């Protein structure tokens, strides 16, 4: 599952011009790949190959794929450089993203999404069966119920849950400390 999810998302980043950051490459004075390696060694999955990538986007953002790839936007690098280019700040961002990978948040989110799709299929089929041959008002009510369920599904699938973000924050701080950065 980790590889399948990562392949799909990796293609999306590739379309944004993502490229690997070299092991000795410095961006704005930051040795990003070295920070990634140092942090990945202190996670609960130290054998997971972690690699940093840079993609073009002015918004400061970072993301992690299930297979250990960490993506930083050019906007994030510029943001960090404007703040002084402190490795400790980069370490927290990378630690947070690694935590999503280590805790398998993408895998859990995908499984939840698949379960929701099955439930939506059951709701759709049930609504169709109940409203077949019914009055126009009953059919309209059935359509509203389906629309409402679809909106709820979209909200549930938009990004990580607050629980996952909180867990990534906690684990990220743990990794920062274990790796010897200033939390």
PDB file of N, CA and C in Angstrom, residues 16 23 27 47 49 91 116-117 121 124 127 129 147 156-157 159 182:
ATOM      1  N   UNK A  16       5.103  18.974 -10.787  1.00  0.00           N
ATOM      2  CA  UNK A  16       5.450  20.293 -10.258  1.00  0.00           C
ATOM      3  C   UNK A  16       6.964  20.522 -10.323  1.00  0.00           C
ATOM      4  N   UNK A  23      22.942  14.873  -1.662  1.00  0.00           N
ATOM      5  CA  UNK A  23      23.406  14.646  -0.291  1.00  0.00           C
ATOM      6  C   UNK A  23      24.285  15.775   0.252  1.00  0.00           C
ATOM      7  N   UNK A  27      20.913  24.418   0.142  1.00  0.00           N
ATOM      8  CA  UNK A  27      19.925  25.353  -0.383  1.00  0.00           C
ATOM      9  C   UNK A  27      19.753  26.458   0.651  1.00  0.00           C
ATOM     10  N   UNK A  47      15.109   2.067   9.196  1.00  0.00           N
ATOM     11  CA  UNK A  47      15.502   1.413   7.952  1.00  0.00           C
ATOM     12  C   UNK A  47      14.752   1.933   6.735  1.00  0.00           C
ATOM     13  N   UNK A  49      14.060   4.114   3.811  1.00  0.00           N
ATOM     14  CA  UNK A  49      14.917   5.048   3.071  1.00  0.00           C
ATOM     15  C   UNK A  49      14.232   6.404   2.919  1.00  0.00           C
ATOM     16  N   UNK A  91      14.696  21.078  10.904  1.00  0.00           N
ATOM     17  CA  UNK A  91      14.582  19.768  11.543  1.00  0.00           C
ATOM     18  C   UNK A  91      13.161  19.523  12.050  1.00  0.00           C
ATOM     19  N   UNK A 116     -15.094   4.322   3.479  1.00  0.00           N
ATOM     20  CA  UNK A 116     -16.148   5.310   3.244  1.00  0.00           C
ATOM     21  C   UNK A 116     -16.766   5.137   1.868  1.00  0.00           C
ATOM     22  N   UNK A 117     -15.947   4.794   0.875  1.00  0.00           N
ATOM     23  CA  UNK A 117     -16.494   4.566  -0.465  1.00  0.00           C
ATOM     24  C   UNK A 117     -17.449   3.376  -0.466  1.00  0.00           C
ATOM     25  N   UNK A 121     -21.410   3.581  -1.372  1.00  0.00           N
ATOM     26  CA  UNK A 121     -22.037   2.702  -2.361  1.00  0.00           C
ATOM     27  C   UNK A 121     -23.276   2.051  -1.764  1.00  0.00           C
ATOM     28  N   UNK A 124     -25.995   4.695  -1.459  1.00  0.00           N
ATOM     29  CA  UNK A 124     -26.549   5.002  -2.789  1.00  0.00           C
ATOM     30  C   UNK A 124     -27.503   3.909  -3.252  1.00  0.00           C
ATOM     31  N   UNK A 127     -30.662   3.962  -1.116  1.00  0.00           N
ATOM     32  CA  UNK A 127     -31.527   5.099  -1.462  1.00  0.00           C
ATOM     33  C   UNK A 127     -32.247   4.850  -2.776  1.00  0.00           C
ATOM     34  N   UNK A 129     -33.026   1.980  -4.064  1.00  0.00           N
ATOM     35  CA  UNK A 129     -34.042   0.942  -3.860  1.00  0.00           C
ATOM     36  C   UNK A 129     -35.269   1.513  -3.148  1.00  0.00           C
ATOM     37  N   UNK A 147     -26.600  13.802  -1.484  1.00  0.00           N
ATOM     38  CA  UNK A 147     -25.745  14.987  -1.583  1.00  0.00           C
ATOM     39  C   UNK A 147     -25.090  15.298  -0.238  1.00  0.00           C
ATOM     40  N   UNK A 156     -14.469  14.657   5.313  1.00  0.00           N
ATOM     41  CA  UNK A 156     -13.702  13.636   6.034  1.00  0.00           C
ATOM     42  C   UNK A 156     -12.404  13.287   5.317  1.00  0.00           C
ATOM     43  N   UNK A 157     -12.381  13.427   3.993  1.00  0.00           N
ATOM     44  CA  UNK A 157     -11.200  13.037   3.219  1.00  0.00           C
ATOM     45  C   UNK A 157     -10.267  14.194   2.896  1.00  0.00           C
ATOM     46  N   UNK A 159      -7.367  16.093   3.619  1.00  0.00           N
ATOM     47  CA  UNK A 159      -6.145  16.221   4.408  1.00  0.00           C
ATOM     48  C   UNK A 159      -6.117  15.306   5.618  1.00  0.00           C
ATOM     49  N   UNK A 182      17.757  21.631  18.572  1.00  0.00           N
ATOM     50  CA  UNK A 182      17.102  22.418  19.606  1.00  0.00           C
ATOM     51  C   UNK A 182      15.601  22.476  19.315  1.00  0.00           C
TER      52      UNK A 182
END
